[in-house]
Coordinates of C-alpha atoms and ligand atoms in Angstrom, one line a residue:
X479 CA -37.5 77.5 127.8
X480 CA -34.4 75.4 127.5
X481 CA -31.3 77.2 128.8
X482 CA -28.0 75.7 127.8
X483 CA -24.6 75.9 129.5
X484 CA -21.6 76.9 127.4
X485 CA -18.0 77.3 127.9
X486 CA -15.6 78.8 125.3
X487 CA -11.9 79.5 125.3
X488 CA -11.1 82.9 123.8
X489 CA -7.7 84.2 122.8
X490 CA -8.1 87.8 124.2
X491 CA -6.4 88.0 127.6
X492 CA -8.5 90.8 128.8
X493 CA -11.8 88.8 128.7
X494 CA -13.2 87.2 131.8
X495 CA -14.3 83.5 131.3
X496 CA -16.8 83.2 128.5
X497 CA -19.1 80.6 130.0
X498 CA -22.4 80.1 131.8
X499 CA -26.0 80.0 130.8
X500 CA -27.1 80.9 127.3
X501 CA -30.1 83.2 126.8
X502 CA -32.8 81.8 124.5
X503 CA -32.3 82.7 120.8
X504 CA -34.8 85.5 120.1
X505 CA -34.8 88.7 118.2
X506 CA -34.8 91.6 120.7
X507 CA -35.2 89.1 123.5
X508 CA -33.4 88.9 126.8
X509 CA -32.3 86.5 129.5
X510 CA -34.9 85.6 132.1
X511 CA -34.7 87.6 135.4
X512 CA -31.3 86.6 136.9
X513 CA -31.1 86.8 140.7
X514 CA -27.8 88.2 141.8
X515 CA -26.0 86.2 144.5
X516 CA -24.9 89.5 146.2
X517 CA -26.6 92.9 145.9
X518 CA -25.2 95.3 143.3
X519 CA -25.2 99.0 144.0
X520 CA -25.7 101.2 140.9
X521 CA -25.4 104.9 141.6
X522 CA -27.1 104.7 145.0
X523 CA -29.7 102.1 144.1
X524 CA -29.3 98.5 145.3
X525 CA -30.4 95.8 142.9
X526 CA -30.8 92.1 143.5
X527 CA -31.6 91.1 139.9
X528 CA -30.5 91.8 136.4
X529 CA -31.5 91.1 132.8
X530 CA -29.0 90.6 130.0
X531 CA -30.7 92.0 126.9
X532 CA -29.8 90.6 123.5
X533 CA -29.3 94.1 121.9
X534 CA -26.1 94.7 123.9
X535 CA -27.3 96.2 127.1
X536 CA -28.2 95.2 130.7
X537 CA -31.1 96.5 132.9
X538 CA -32.3 95.9 136.4
X539 CA -35.8 95.0 137.5
X540 CA -37.2 94.6 134.0
X541 CA -35.9 93.5 130.6
X542 CA -35.5 96.1 127.8
X543 CA -36.0 95.2 124.1
X544 CA -34.8 98.3 122.4
X545 CA -32.7 97.6 119.3
X546 CA -32.3 101.3 118.4
X547 CA -29.5 102.9 120.2
X548 CA -30.1 106.4 121.7
X549 CA -27.6 109.0 122.8
X550 CA -26.9 109.5 126.5
X551 CA -28.1 111.4 128.4
X552 CA -31.5 109.8 127.7
X553 CA -33.3 111.4 130.7
X554 CA -35.2 108.1 130.8
X555 CA -36.7 106.0 133.5
X556 CA -34.2 103.2 133.7
X557 CA -30.7 102.3 134.8
X558 CA -28.9 101.0 131.7
X559 CA -25.5 99.5 131.2
X560 CA -24.8 99.4 127.5
X561 CA -21.5 97.9 126.4
X562 CA -22.6 97.8 122.7
X563 CA -26.2 98.9 122.2
X564 CA -27.2 98.0 118.6
X565 CA -29.5 95.6 116.7
X566 CA -28.1 92.1 117.3
X567 CA -29.7 88.8 116.6
X568 CA -28.7 85.7 118.4
X569 CA -31.0 83.5 116.3
X570 CA -28.6 83.7 113.4
X571 CA -25.4 83.0 115.2
X572 CA -23.5 83.4 118.4
X573 CA -24.6 83.2 122.0
X574 CA -25.5 85.6 124.8
X575 CA -24.0 84.1 127.9
X576 CA -24.0 85.0 131.6
X577 CA -22.4 83.7 134.7
X578 CA -21.7 84.9 138.3
X579 CA -19.0 84.1 140.8
X580 CA -18.9 84.6 144.5
X581 CA -15.6 82.8 145.2
X582 CA -12.5 81.5 143.4
X583 CA -10.1 82.8 140.8
X584 CA -12.5 85.0 139.0
X585 CA -13.1 87.0 142.2
X586 CA -9.4 87.3 142.7
X587 CA -8.9 88.5 139.1
X588 CA -11.6 91.2 139.7
X589 CA -10.1 92.3 143.0
X590 CA -6.7 92.7 141.3
X591 CA -8.1 94.5 138.3
X592 CA -10.1 97.0 140.4
X593 CA -7.3 97.7 142.8
X594 CA -5.0 98.3 139.9
X595 CA -7.4 100.7 138.1
X596 CA -8.8 102.4 141.3
X597 CA -5.9 102.5 143.7
X598 CA -6.2 103.0 147.5
X599 CA -9.8 101.8 147.8
X600 CA -8.6 98.5 149.4
X601 CA -11.3 96.8 147.3
X602 CA -12.3 93.2 147.7
X603 CA -14.8 91.7 145.3
X604 CA -17.6 89.5 146.6
X605 CA -19.6 89.2 143.3
X606 CA -18.5 89.1 139.7
X607 CA -21.3 88.9 137.1
X608 CA -20.2 88.3 133.5
X609 CA -22.3 88.8 130.5
X610 CA -20.8 87.9 127.1
X611 CA -22.2 88.5 123.6
X612 CA -20.1 85.9 121.8
X613 CA -19.9 86.0 118.0
X614 CA -23.4 87.4 117.8
X615 CA -24.7 88.5 114.4
X616 CA -26.1 91.9 113.5
X617 CA -29.8 91.7 112.5
X618 CA -30.1 90.9 108.8
X619 CA -26.3 90.5 108.5
X620 CA -26.0 86.7 108.7
X621 CA -22.4 85.7 109.1
X622 CA -21.2 88.7 111.0
X623 CA -19.7 87.9 114.4
X624 CA -19.3 90.4 117.2
X625 CA -17.9 89.7 120.7
X626 CA -17.9 91.9 123.7
X627 CA -18.4 91.6 127.4
X628 CA -19.8 93.4 130.4
X629 CA -18.4 92.5 133.9
X630 CA -20.2 93.8 137.0
X631 CA -18.0 93.7 140.1
X632 CA -19.3 94.3 143.6
X633 CA -17.7 94.4 147.0
X634 CA -19.7 95.8 149.9
X635 CA -21.0 99.2 149.0
X636 CA -18.5 99.7 146.1
X637 CA -19.3 98.5 142.5
X638 CA -17.6 98.7 139.1
X639 CA -18.3 97.8 135.5
X640 CA -15.8 96.7 133.0
X641 CA -16.4 96.5 129.3
X642 CA -14.2 94.2 127.2
X643 CA -14.3 94.5 123.4
X644 CA -13.1 91.7 121.1
X645 CA -13.7 91.3 117.4
X646 CA -16.3 93.7 116.2
X647 CA -17.8 93.1 112.8
X648 CA -18.3 95.9 110.4
X649 CA -21.8 97.4 110.1
X650 CA -23.5 100.6 109.0
X651 CA -25.9 100.7 111.9
X652 CA -25.2 102.9 114.9
X653 CA -23.8 101.8 118.3
X654 CA -24.0 103.5 121.7
X655 CA -21.5 102.3 124.3
X656 CA -21.6 103.6 127.8
X657 CA -24.0 103.8 130.7
X658 CA -27.0 105.8 131.8
X659 CA -29.2 106.2 134.9
X660 CA -32.7 107.1 135.8
X661 CA -33.1 110.8 134.7
X662 CA -29.4 110.6 133.5
X663 CA -28.1 112.0 136.8
X664 CA -25.0 109.9 135.9
X665 CA -24.1 108.9 132.4
X666 CA -21.1 108.2 130.2
X667 CA -20.6 107.6 126.5
X668 CA -17.4 106.0 125.2
X669 CA -15.9 108.2 122.5
X670 CA -16.7 106.8 119.0
X671 CA -20.3 105.9 119.8
X672 CA -22.5 106.7 116.8
X673 CA -19.5 107.2 114.6
X674 CA -18.4 105.0 111.7
X675 CA -15.4 103.9 113.7
X676 CA -17.6 102.1 116.3
X677 CA -17.6 98.9 114.2
X678 CA -15.2 97.0 112.0
X679 CA -11.8 95.4 112.5
X680 CA -10.5 98.7 113.8
X681 CA -13.4 99.5 116.1
X682 CA -12.4 102.4 118.3
X683 CA -13.8 100.4 121.3
X684 CA -11.5 97.5 120.7
X685 CA -8.5 99.8 120.2
X686 CA -9.0 102.2 123.1
X687 CA -9.2 102.1 126.9
X688 CA -9.5 104.3 129.9
X689 CA -7.3 102.0 132.0
X690 CA -4.4 101.3 129.7
X691 CA -5.7 97.9 128.7
X692 CA -6.5 97.9 125.0
X693 CA -10.2 97.1 124.5
X694 CA -11.2 97.5 128.1
X695 CA -13.1 100.3 129.8
X696 CA -13.6 100.5 133.5
X697 CA -16.1 102.6 135.6
X698 CA -16.9 103.0 139.2
X699 CA -20.7 103.0 139.4
X700 CA -21.7 103.0 143.1
X701 CA -21.7 106.7 143.9
X702 CA -25.2 108.0 144.2
X703 CA -26.6 111.4 145.1
X704 CA -26.2 110.6 148.8
X705 CA -22.5 109.9 148.4
X706 CA -21.2 112.4 145.9
X707 CA -23.3 115.6 146.0
X708 CA -23.3 118.4 148.5
X709 CA -26.6 119.2 150.2
X710 CA -29.3 120.0 147.6
X711 CA -31.1 123.0 149.2
X712 CA -31.3 126.7 149.0
X713 CA -33.1 129.3 146.9
X714 CA -34.8 128.1 143.7
X715 CA -34.5 130.2 140.6
X716 CA -37.8 131.2 139.0
X717 CA -39.1 129.0 136.2
X718 CA -38.2 130.2 132.7
X719 CA -36.8 128.9 129.5
X720 CA -33.1 129.8 129.1
X721 CA -33.4 131.9 132.2
X722 CA -31.0 132.5 135.2
X723 CA -31.0 133.3 138.8
X724 CA -30.8 136.9 139.8
X725 CA -27.3 138.2 140.6
X726 CA -26.1 136.4 143.7
X727 CA -23.7 138.2 146.0
X728 CA -21.0 135.9 147.3
X729 CA -20.3 136.1 151.0
X730 CA -16.6 135.9 150.3
X731 CA -14.7 136.8 147.1
X732 CA -14.0 133.9 144.7
X733 CA -10.7 133.9 142.8
X734 CA -11.1 132.4 139.3
X735 CA -7.8 132.3 137.3
X736 CA -6.5 135.7 138.3
X737 CA -9.9 137.5 138.5
X738 CA -11.7 138.0 141.8
X739 CA -15.5 137.8 141.6
X740 CA -18.0 139.0 144.2
X741 CA -21.1 137.7 142.5
X742 CA -22.3 134.9 140.3
X743 CA -25.3 133.8 138.2
X744 CA -26.7 130.3 137.9
X745 CA -28.1 129.5 134.5
X746 CA -30.6 126.8 133.6
X747 CA -30.7 124.9 130.3
X748 CA -32.9 121.8 130.5
X749 CA -31.6 119.7 133.4
X750 CA -28.0 121.1 133.2
X751 CA -26.9 123.8 135.5
X752 CA -23.8 125.9 134.7
X753 CA -22.0 128.7 136.3
X754 CA -21.5 132.0 134.5
X755 CA -19.6 135.1 135.3
X756 CA -20.3 138.2 133.2
X757 CA -17.2 139.2 131.4
X758 CA -15.3 141.9 133.3
X759 CA -17.4 141.8 136.4
X760 CA -15.3 142.4 139.4
Ligands
NAG1106 C1 -36.7 97.5 141.7 O1 -37.5 96.6 142.3 C2 -37.5 96.6 143.7 C3 -38.3 95.5 144.2 O2 -39.6 95.4 143.6 C4 -38.1 98.0 144.1 O3 -38.1 98.1 145.5 C5 -37.3 99.1 143.6 O4 -37.9 100.3 143.9 C6 -37.2 98.9 142.1 N1 -36.2 99.9 141.6 C7 -36.5 100.8 140.6 C8 -35.4 101.8 140.3 O5 -37.5 100.7 140.0
NAG1107 C1 -18.0 78.6 145.3 O1 -19.4 78.9 145.2 C2 -20.2 78.0 144.6 C3 -21.6 78.5 144.5 O2 -21.6 79.8 144.1 C4 -20.1 76.7 145.4 O3 -20.9 75.7 144.7 C5 -18.7 76.2 145.6 O4 -18.6 75.1 146.4 C6 -17.8 77.4 146.1 N1 -16.4 76.9 146.1 C7 -15.6 77.2 147.1 C8 -14.2 76.8 146.9 O5 -16.0 77.8 148.1
NAG1108 C1 -2.1 105.7 147.4 O1 -1.6 105.7 148.7 C2 -0.2 105.9 148.8 C3 0.3 105.7 150.2 O2 -0.7 106.1 151.1 C4 0.2 107.2 148.2 O3 1.6 107.4 148.1 C5 -0.4 107.3 146.7 O4 -0.1 108.6 146.2 C6 -1.8 107.0 146.7 N1 -2.3 106.9 145.3 C7 -3.4 107.6 144.9 C8 -3.7 107.4 143.4 O5 -4.0 108.2 145.6
NAG1109 C1 -11.1 91.8 109.4 O1 -10.3 90.8 110.0 C2 -10.6 89.5 109.7 C3 -9.8 88.5 110.4 O2 -9.2 89.1 111.6 C4 -10.4 89.3 108.2 O3 -10.8 88.0 107.8 C5 -11.3 90.4 107.4 O4 -11.0 90.3 106.0 C6 -11.0 91.7 107.9 N1 -11.9 92.7 107.3 C7 -11.5 93.8 106.7 C8 -12.6 94.7 106.2 O5 -10.3 94.2 106.7
NAG1110 C1 -7.1 98.8 110.3 O1 -6.0 99.6 110.6 C2 -4.8 99.1 109.9 C3 -3.6 99.8 110.4 O2 -3.9 101.2 110.6 C4 -5.0 99.2 108.4 O3 -3.9 98.7 107.7 C5 -6.3 98.4 108.0 O4 -6.6 98.6 106.7 C6 -7.5 98.9 108.8 N1 -8.6 98.0 108.6 C7 -9.8 98.4 108.3 C8 -10.8 97.4 108.0 O5 -10.1 99.6 108.3
NAG1111 C1 0.4 101.0 129.9 O1 0.7 99.7 129.6 C2 1.9 99.4 129.0 C3 2.0 98.0 128.6 O2 1.2 97.2 129.4 C4 3.0 99.8 130.0 O3 4.3 99.6 129.4 C5 2.9 101.3 130.4 O4 3.8 101.6 131.3 C6 1.5 101.6 130.9 N1 1.3 103.0 131.0 C7 0.9 103.5 132.1 C8 0.7 105.0 132.1 O5 0.6 102.9 133.1

């Protein structure tokens, strides 16, 4: 396998440098295993390697060839970072590039960006991993050019992912943008995924943001079950489809928007739990 080094200049300010090693041209292929120069914590799991998959996603520990986007939550068996999951083909045109930085101006840029989007964390980046799909064609749509980027930023136990969207060619195929985890304990879908506004000159991904930078989305991705959940113990509800716990008497009253409740039910639907108060119950 011959891996080539590339460097492009690109007009969009929000992109990190488009440079590095190019993945081999291959339909539904991926980069080889890339060893990360610093560990990357993804929702409680610590990874030392990553794969940049041609169809617009990244995975850890193993490559993933799926060209057919699926909705999150997938309740699957892999951690998946998907800036633009759709059927892409880097044999026709474009390059899938990756690079990583442990010092220098790219690290400083990442430190600035994260401290600006997530204030008061006193964050300091020690690894920036950049994957860019540069002017890559959709499968069977020779001549289309789509550019986007995923930037993984790590510093100690904290980690973040940025997605940057550039020019997105128009297509009829679906796109999923977001991230998912093993069993979907954490997942996020960027609005517009699977809609007709996902692609084209006015792609909703290129025009929107959750951090007030057009075409950029930013996520903190370190917090795992250990960090963010309260203790998982107690009484288990009996197994049943669409069932619920028995009535649970609260040891202190709970005020909910002007009503005071002394008991609660916990309902189960698939893996989701929700809280339900029977109307009028005091
Ligand atoms: C990833 O691979 C490492 C090393 O083989 C292993 O310890 C870890 O459990 C794997 N993680 C997942 C989520 O499979
Ligand atoms: C930055 O890190 C690279 C390896 O990742 C190294 O070759 C280079 O010398 C380092 N530069 C500085 C200024 O530390
Ligand atoms: C950050 O800290 C400063 C000073 O401690 C405080 O005034 C500010 O509200 C904090 N910002 C956030 C978003 O918590
Ligand atoms: C999209 O924009 C490109 C240049 O930015 C232009 O050449 C093309 O005609 C546009 N496509 C549509 C459908 O407007
Ligand atoms: C994109 O939006 C602009 C302004 O709203 C509009 O003029 C243009 O026709 C749109 N282009 C496409 C390809 O929908
Ligand atoms: C969003 O960005 C614009 C331009 O960069 C700036 O003028 C505006 O104050 C920002 N809005 C917020 C809520 O930060």
